[in-house]
XYZ file of C-alpha atoms in Angstrom:
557
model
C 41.821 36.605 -4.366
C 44.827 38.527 -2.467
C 47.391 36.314 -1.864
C 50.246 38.192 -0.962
C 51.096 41.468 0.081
C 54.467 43.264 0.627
C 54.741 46.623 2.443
C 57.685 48.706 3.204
C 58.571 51.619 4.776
C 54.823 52.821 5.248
C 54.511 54.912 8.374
C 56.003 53.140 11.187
C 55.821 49.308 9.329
C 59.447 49.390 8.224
C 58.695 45.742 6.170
C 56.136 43.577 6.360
C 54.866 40.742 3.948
C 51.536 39.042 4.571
C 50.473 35.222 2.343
C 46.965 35.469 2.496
C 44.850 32.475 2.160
C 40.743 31.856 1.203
C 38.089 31.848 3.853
C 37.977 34.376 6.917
C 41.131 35.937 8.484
C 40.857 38.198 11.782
C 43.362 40.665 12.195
C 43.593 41.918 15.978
C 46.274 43.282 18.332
C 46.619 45.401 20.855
C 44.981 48.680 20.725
C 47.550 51.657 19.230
C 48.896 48.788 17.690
C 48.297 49.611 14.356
C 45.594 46.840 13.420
C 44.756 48.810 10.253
C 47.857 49.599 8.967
C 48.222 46.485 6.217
C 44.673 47.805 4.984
C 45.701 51.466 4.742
C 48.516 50.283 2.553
C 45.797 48.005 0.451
C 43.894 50.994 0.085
C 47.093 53.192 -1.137
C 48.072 50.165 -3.082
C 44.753 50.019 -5.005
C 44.576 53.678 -5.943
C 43.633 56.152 -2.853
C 45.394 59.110 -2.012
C 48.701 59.123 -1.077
C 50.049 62.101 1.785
C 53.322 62.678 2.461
C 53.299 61.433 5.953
C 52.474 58.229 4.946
C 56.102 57.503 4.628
C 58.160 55.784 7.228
C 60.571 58.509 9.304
C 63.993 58.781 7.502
C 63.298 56.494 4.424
C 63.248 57.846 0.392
C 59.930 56.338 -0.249
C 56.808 53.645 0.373
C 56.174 50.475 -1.153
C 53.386 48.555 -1.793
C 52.908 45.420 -3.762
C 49.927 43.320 -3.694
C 49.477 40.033 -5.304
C 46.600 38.491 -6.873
C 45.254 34.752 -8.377
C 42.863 36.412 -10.903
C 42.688 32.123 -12.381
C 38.861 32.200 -11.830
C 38.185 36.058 -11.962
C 36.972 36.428 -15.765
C 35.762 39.944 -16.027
C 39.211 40.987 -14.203
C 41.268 39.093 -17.237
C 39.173 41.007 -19.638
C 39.969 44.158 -18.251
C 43.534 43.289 -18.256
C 43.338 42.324 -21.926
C 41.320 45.207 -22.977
C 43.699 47.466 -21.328
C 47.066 45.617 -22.580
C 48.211 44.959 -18.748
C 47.695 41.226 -18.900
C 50.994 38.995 -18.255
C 51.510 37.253 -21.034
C 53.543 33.949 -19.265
C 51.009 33.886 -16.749
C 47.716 35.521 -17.364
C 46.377 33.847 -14.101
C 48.132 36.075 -11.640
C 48.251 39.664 -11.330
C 50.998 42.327 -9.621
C 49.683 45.636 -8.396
C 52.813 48.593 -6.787
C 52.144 51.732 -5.221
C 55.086 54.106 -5.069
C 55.090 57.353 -2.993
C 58.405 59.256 -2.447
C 58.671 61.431 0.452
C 58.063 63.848 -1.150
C 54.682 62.950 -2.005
C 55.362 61.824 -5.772
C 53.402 58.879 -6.453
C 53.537 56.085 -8.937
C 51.746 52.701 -9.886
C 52.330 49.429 -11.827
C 50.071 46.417 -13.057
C 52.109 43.803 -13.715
C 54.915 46.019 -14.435
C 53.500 49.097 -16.535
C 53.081 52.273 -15.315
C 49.553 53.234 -15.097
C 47.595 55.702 -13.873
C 46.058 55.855 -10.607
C 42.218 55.901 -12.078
C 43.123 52.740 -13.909
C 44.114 51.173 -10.907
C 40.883 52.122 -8.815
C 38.848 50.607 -11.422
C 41.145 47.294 -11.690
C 40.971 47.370 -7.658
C 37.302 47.689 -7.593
C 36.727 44.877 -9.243
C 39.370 42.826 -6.857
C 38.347 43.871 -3.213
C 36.039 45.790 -1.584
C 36.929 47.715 1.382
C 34.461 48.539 4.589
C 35.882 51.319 6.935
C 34.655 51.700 10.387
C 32.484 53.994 9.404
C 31.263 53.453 6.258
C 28.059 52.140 7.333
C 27.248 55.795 7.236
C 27.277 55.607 3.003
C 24.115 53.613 3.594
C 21.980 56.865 5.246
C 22.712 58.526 2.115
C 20.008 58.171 -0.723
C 22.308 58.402 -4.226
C 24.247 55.181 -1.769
C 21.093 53.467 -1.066
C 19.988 53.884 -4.748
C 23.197 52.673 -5.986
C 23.270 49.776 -3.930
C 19.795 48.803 -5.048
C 20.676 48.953 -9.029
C 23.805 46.449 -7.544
C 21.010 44.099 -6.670
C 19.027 44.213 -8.873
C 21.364 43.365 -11.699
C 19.478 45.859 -14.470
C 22.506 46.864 -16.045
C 20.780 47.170 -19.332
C 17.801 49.058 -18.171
C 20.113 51.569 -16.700
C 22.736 51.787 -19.895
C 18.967 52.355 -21.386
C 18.078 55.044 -19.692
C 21.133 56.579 -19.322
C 21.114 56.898 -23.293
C 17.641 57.879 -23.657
C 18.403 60.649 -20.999
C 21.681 61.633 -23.446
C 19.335 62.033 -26.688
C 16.845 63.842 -24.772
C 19.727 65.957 -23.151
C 20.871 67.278 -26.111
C 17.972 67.308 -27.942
C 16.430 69.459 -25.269
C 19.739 71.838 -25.627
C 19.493 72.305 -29.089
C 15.798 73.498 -28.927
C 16.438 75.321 -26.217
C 19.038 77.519 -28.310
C 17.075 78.075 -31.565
C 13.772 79.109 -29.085
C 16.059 81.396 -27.354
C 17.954 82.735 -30.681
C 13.854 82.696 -32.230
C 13.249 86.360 -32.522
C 16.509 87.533 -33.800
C 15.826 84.762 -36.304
C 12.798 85.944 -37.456
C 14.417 89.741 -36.940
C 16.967 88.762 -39.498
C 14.411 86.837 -41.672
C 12.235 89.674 -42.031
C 15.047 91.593 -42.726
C 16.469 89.045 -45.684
C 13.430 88.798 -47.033
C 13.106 92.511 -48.164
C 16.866 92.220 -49.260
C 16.459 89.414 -51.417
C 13.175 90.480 -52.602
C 15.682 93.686 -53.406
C 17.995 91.618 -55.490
C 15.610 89.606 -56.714
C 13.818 92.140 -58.810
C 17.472 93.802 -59.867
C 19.017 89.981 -60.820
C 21.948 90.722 -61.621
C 24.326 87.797 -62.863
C 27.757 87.410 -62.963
C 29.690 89.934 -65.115
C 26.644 91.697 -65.774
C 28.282 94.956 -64.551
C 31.347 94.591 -66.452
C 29.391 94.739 -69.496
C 26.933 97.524 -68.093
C 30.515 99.393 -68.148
C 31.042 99.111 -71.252
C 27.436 99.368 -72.737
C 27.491 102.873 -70.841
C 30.830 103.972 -71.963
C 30.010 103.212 -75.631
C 26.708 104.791 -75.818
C 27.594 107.911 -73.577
C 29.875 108.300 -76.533
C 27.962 107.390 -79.676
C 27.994 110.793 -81.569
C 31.809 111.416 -81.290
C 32.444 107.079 -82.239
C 30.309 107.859 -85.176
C 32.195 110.806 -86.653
C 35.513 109.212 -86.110
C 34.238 106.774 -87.910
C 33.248 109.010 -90.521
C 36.562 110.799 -90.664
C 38.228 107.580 -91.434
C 36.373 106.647 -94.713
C 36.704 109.219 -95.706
C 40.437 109.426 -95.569
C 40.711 105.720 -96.353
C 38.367 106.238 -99.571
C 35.610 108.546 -99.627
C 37.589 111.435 -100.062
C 37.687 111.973 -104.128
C 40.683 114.276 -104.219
C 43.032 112.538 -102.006
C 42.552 109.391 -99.879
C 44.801 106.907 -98.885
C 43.849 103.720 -100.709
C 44.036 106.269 -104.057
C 47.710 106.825 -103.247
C 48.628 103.937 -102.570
C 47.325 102.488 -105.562
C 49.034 105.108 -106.931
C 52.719 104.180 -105.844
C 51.646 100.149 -106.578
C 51.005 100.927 -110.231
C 54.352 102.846 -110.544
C 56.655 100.003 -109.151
C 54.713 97.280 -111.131
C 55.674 99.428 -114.179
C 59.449 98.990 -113.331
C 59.195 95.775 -111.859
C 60.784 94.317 -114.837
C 63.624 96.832 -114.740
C 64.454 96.155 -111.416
C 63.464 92.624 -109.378
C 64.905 94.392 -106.385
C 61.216 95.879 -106.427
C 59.155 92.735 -105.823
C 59.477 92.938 -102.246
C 58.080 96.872 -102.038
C 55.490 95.707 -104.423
C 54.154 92.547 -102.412
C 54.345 95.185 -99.157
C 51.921 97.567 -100.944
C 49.731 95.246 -102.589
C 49.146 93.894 -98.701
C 48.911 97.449 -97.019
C 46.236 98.097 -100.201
C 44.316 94.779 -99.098
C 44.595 96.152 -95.541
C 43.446 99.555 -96.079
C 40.263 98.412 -98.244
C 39.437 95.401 -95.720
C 40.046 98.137 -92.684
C 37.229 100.469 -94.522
C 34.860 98.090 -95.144
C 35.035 97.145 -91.245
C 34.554 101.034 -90.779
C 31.437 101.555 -92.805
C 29.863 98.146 -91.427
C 30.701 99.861 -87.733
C 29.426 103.310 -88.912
C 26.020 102.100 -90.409
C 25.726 99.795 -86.831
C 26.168 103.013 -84.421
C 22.617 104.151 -83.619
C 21.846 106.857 -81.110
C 19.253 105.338 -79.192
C 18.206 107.512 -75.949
C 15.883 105.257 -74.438
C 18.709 102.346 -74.478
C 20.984 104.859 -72.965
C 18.533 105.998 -69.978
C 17.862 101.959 -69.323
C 21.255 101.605 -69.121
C 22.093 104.165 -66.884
C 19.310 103.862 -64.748
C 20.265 99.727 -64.084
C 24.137 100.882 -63.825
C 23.324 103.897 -61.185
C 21.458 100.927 -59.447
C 24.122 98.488 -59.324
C 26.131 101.179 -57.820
C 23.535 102.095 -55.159
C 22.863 98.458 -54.125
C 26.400 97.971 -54.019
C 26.793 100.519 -51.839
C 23.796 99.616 -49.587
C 25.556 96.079 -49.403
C 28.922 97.044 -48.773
C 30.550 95.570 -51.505
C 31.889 96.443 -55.399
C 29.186 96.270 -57.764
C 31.334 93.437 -59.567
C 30.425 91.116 -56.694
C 26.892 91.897 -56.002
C 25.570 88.858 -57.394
C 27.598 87.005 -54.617
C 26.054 88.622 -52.195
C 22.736 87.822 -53.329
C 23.442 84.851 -53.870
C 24.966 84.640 -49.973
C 21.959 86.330 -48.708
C 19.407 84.522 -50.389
C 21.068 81.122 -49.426
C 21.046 82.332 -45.482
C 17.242 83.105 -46.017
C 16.240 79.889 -47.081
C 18.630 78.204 -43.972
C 16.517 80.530 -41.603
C 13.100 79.692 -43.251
C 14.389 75.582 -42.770
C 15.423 76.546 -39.258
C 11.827 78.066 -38.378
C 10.504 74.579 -39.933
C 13.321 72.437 -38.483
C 11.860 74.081 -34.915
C 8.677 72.331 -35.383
C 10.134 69.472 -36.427
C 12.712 69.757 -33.046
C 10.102 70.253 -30.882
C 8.323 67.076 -32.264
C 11.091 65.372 -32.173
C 12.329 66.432 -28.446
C 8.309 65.292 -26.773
C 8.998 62.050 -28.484
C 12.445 61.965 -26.635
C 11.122 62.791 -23.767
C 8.320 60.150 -23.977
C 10.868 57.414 -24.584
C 12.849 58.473 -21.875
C 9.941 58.229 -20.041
C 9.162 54.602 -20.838
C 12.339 54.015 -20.215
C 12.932 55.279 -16.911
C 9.445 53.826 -15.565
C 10.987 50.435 -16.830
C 13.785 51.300 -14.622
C 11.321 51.977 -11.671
C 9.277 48.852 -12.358
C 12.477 46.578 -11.683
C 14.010 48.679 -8.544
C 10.463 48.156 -6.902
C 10.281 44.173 -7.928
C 13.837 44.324 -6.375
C 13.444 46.486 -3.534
C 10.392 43.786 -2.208
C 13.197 41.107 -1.979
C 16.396 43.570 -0.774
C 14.206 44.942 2.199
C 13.490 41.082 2.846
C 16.787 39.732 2.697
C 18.101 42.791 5.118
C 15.311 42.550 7.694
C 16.505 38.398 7.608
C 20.108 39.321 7.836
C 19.926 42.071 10.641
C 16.957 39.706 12.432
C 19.949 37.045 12.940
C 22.401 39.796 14.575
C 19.973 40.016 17.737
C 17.466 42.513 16.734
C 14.431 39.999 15.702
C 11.957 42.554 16.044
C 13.677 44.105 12.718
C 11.812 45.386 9.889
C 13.009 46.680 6.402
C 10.879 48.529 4.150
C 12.569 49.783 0.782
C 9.949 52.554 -0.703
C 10.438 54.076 -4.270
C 8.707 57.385 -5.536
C 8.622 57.769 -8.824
C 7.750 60.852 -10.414
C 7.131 61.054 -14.375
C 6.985 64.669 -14.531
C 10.141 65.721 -12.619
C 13.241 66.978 -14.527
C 15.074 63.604 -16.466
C 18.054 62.317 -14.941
C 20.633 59.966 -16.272
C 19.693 57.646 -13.357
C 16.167 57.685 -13.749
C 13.170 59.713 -12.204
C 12.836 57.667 -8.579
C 13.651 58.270 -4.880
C 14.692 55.628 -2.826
C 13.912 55.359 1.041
C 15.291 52.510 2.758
C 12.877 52.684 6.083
C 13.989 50.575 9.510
C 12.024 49.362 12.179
C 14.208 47.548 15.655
C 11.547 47.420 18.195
C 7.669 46.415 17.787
C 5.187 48.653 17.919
C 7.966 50.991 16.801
C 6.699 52.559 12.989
C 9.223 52.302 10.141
C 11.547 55.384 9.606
C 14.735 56.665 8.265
C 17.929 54.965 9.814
C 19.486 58.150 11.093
C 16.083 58.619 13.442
C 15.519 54.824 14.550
C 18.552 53.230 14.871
C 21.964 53.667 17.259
C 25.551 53.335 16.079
C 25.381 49.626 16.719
C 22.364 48.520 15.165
C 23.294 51.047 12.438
C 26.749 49.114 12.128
C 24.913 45.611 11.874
C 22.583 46.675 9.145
C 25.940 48.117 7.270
C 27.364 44.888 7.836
C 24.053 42.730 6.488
C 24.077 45.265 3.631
C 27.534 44.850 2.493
C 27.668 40.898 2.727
C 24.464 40.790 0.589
C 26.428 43.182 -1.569
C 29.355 41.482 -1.916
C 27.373 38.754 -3.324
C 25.768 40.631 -6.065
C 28.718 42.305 -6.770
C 30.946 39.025 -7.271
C 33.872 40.584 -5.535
C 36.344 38.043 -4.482
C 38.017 39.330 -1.507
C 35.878 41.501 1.156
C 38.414 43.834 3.724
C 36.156 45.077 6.769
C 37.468 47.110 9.585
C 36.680 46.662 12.863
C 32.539 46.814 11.588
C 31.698 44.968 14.645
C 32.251 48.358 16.755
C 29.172 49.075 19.153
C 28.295 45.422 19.431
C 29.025 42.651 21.945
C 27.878 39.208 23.649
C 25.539 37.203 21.345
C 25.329 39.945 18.846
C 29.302 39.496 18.317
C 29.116 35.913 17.785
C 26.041 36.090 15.093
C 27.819 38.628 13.401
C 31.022 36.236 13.627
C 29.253 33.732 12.455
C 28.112 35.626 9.533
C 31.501 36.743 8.603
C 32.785 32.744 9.074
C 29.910 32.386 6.168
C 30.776 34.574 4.142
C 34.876 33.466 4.239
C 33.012 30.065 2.898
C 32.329 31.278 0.042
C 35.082 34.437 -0.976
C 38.076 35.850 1.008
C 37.272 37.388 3.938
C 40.107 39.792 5.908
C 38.569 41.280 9.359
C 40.077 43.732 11.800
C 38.534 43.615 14.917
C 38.482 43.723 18.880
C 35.978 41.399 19.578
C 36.954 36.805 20.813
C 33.686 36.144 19.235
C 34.511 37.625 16.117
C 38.294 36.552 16.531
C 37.531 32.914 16.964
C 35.082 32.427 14.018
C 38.000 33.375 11.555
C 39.750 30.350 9.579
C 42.870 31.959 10.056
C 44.409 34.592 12.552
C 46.576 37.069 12.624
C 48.543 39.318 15.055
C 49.846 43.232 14.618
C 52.533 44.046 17.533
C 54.081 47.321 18.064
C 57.688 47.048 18.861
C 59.917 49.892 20.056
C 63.280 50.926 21.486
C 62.603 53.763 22.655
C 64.044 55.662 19.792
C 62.251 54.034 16.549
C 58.812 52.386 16.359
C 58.441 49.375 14.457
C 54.889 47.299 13.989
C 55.233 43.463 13.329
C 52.161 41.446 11.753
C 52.706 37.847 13.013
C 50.399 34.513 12.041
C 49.026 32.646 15.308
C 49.099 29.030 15.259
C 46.347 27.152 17.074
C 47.962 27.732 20.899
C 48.956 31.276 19.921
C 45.158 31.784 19.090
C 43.868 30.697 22.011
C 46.218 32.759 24.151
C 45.028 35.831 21.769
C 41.536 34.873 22.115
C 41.758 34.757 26.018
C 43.380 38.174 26.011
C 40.850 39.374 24.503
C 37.912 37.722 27.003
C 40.202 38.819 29.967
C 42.493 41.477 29.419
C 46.208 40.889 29.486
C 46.562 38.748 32.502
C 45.777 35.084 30.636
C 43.025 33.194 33.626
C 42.746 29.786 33.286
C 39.190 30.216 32.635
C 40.104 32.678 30.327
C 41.885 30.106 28.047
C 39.012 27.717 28.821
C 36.591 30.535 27.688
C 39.016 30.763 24.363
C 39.214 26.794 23.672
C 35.662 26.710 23.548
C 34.772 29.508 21.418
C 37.816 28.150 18.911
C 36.006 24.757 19.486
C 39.246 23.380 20.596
């Protein structure tokens, strides 16, 4: 509950600090006075938007602070642990500041840490709700009506459910959507692979295959003029039976080993020959072997032309060197067999997205099935509610459509009509056609007590709701409001005694001024001051003594 809040320098309130305690408390005043000023600065204070006028004439900035007992408030100590804003020394209470300079820079606290503004609207909607004078409106609205029923019916899970069926479906859906759309490019570009790899197939070329084409092509391009150098070279190793070299060098080897005796200096030109004579026979014998292995073999030669001239021309069809062409093929043929799993992955998609779609359907016609068991005992418990504010001809009738073959939605596949009847023989309709401001007020008002409830929110703000109604209506709806300050905290600005008098505490906004600055003062009654404050507002300002009379007995005094 809100049990204290400070304000400072907000428009024309230069400081004002309110303890707030459990049960109902009327706010009223004089009209101008500013009645609604300490719940414009709640609102600021729990996250709406700040303007720069909102700050009082010649001060820096506005202050807020608001002060909770979040001791019996579990799912608010949660959310305080969860987001690290909990006060350790006292987990039990809870600080919320709102500061706007003047020129409009804003900035807000929980419990001491900066935070930022969307984490204090969803820490505030869980601590007060707060009914404008004209937010009865919300309920003509069908998302607001639709909203309010999934509040009471408490189907959290059914909604979560559908909500993530509609995700799966969602993107499901968008993925099939794209490979239909990109479908005949794909099977464009798989026609088109098909004859390329078939292509490459039939060519397979491996890796380094070319190289060696290269060289096969270089060496048998050349096989006549290989073979006679070859020739040439036995025969000046050896063959040559005049002069060759291994002859002479034989020669010179037998000469030194005749004189190697004479002189040992020789052993080293010796051992040098003997090796070049090894080298020379060795080197011919490698000569003839290569000689007798060159063949001229035209047919090889044409093969290996015609596959080399091929390389080249794929290559070139391919844009790439004919060194890499097996990469390619390898590239394409790997991008043909993702396009043939894409065409069966489509199937399989499509499959896959009507089985989706049937689960979301289940699932959303769950969701229907418990919004029409709960709509039966909303419309009840509003026609009750509105039938004790003086209209006891009222009728509620909550109707939802459901249609399984409209476009999914995150929310479900239903339409929500919330029909009102006021007078008999009257048929039920749409608010906005049946009902005036007033009655339209008191339905707001039924609605947002039973909501309250649902909703487990501990302190309800509601300003000046009671606007179009008087008399009898006033006090039901008083009475109502005294009811529901039994059972949570209950702050009410209105105009109306009835109203005024059911409240279990009172208090009293003043407008002060001396002629130069304006100043408004919020001031707790005590029992006399009430009924004085009550009787002004029977009678006006002059206080009758059957005003006061009028006052004492409505405060059962």
């Amino acid at each position: 509950m809100l049990v204290h809040i400070d304000i400072k320098n907000f428009t024309v309130v230069k400081h004002v600090e309110l303890s707030l305690q459990n049960g109902l408390t009327a706010i009223t005043g004089e009209t101008g006075a500013g009645k609604s000023i300490a719940l414009d600065a709640l609102g600021l204070c729990l996250g709406q938007r700040a303007d720069t006028n909102i700050v009082r004439q010649g001060s820096q900035r506005a202050e807020i602070v608001a002060h909770f007992d979040v001791n019996k408030l579990e799912k608010v100590k949660a959310w305080l642990n969860e987001e690290m804003l909990s006060q350790e020394d006292n987990p039990d209470e809870c600080f919320i500041r709102r500061v706007v300079s003047k020129e409009g820079r804003s900035k807000a606290f929980i419990n001491g840490v900066a935070v930022t503004l969307s984490q204090v609207k969803a820490l505030g909607s869980k601590l007060i709700h707060i009914h404008g004078q004209n937010d009865h409106h919300q309920f003509l609205k069908a998302d607001n009506q639709l909203a309010l029923l999934d509040g009471y019916a408490q189907h959290q899970s059914l909604l979560a459910q559908t909500k993530s069926a509609y995700a799966h479906y969602s993107e499901q859906s968008k993925t099939l959507k794209a490979l239909q759309t990109a479908q005949q490019q794909r099977l464009d570009r798989v026609n088109l692979l098909q004859y390329q790899v078939d292509e490459l197939n039939a060519f397979a070329m491996v890796e380094g295959e070319f190289e060696q084409l290269e060289i096969d092509f270089k060496k048998l391009n050349s096989i006549q003029e290989l073979i006679q150098v070859a020739e040439k070279s036995c025969y000046v190793l050896k063959d040559d039976d005049d002069s060759n070299a291994l002859s002479l060098l034989n020669t010179a080897l037998k000469g030194i080993q005749d004189n190697l005796d004479t002189d040992p200096e020789l052993n080293a030109s010796y051992e040098l020959l003997q090796s070049a004579v090894i080298q020379v026979q060795e080197a011919y014998t490698e000569l003839s072997h290569y000689q007798s292995g060159l063949e001229t073999d035209p047919e090889q030669l044409q093969a290996i032309e015609e596959r080399y001239a091929t390389a080249l021309e794929l290559s070139r069809k391919h844009g790439t060197s004919p060194e890499k062409l097996h990469q390619v093929h390898s590239e394409l043929a790997n991008e043909f067999t993702q396009l043939q799993n894409d065409e069966a992955s489509l199937s399989l998609l499509e499959q896959s997205c009507a089985d989706s779609l049937a689960g979301y359907r289940k699932k959303a016609y769950a969701l229907f099935e418990s919004r029409q068991t709960a709509a039966e005992k909303l419309s009840k418990e509003i026609a009750q509610s509105i039938q004790q504010m003086n209209l006891p001809h009222a009728v509620v009738n909550t109707q939802i459509l459901h249609n399984d073959k409209d476009k999914p939605h995150g929310l479900g596949n239903d339409e929500i009509q919330i029909l009102v009847s006021v007078n008999p023989g009257q048929a039920p309709d749409v608010m906005e056609r049946v009902v005036s401001g007033g009655e339209l007020a008191r339905i707001g008002l039924a609605i947002q007590v039973i909501r309250s409830r649902d909703y487990s929110i501990p302190t309800m703000v509601f300003d000046e709701v009671d606007t179009g109604i008087s008399g009898q209506t006033a006090s039901i709806v008083g009475k109502l409001l005294n009811k529901l300050g039994a059972q949570s905290q209950v702050i009410c600005v209105t105009h109306l005694p009835q109203v005024a008098a059911q409240g279990h505490h009172q208090l009293f906004v003043t407008k002060l001024t001396d002629g130069i600055t304006t100043e408004t003062k919020v001031l707790r009654l005590t029992k006399e001051e009430r009924v004085n404050e009550i009787a002004r507002l029977l009678a006006g300002d002059e206080l009758t003594d059957t005003a006061i009379a009028n006052a004492k007995d409505l405060l059962k005094l």
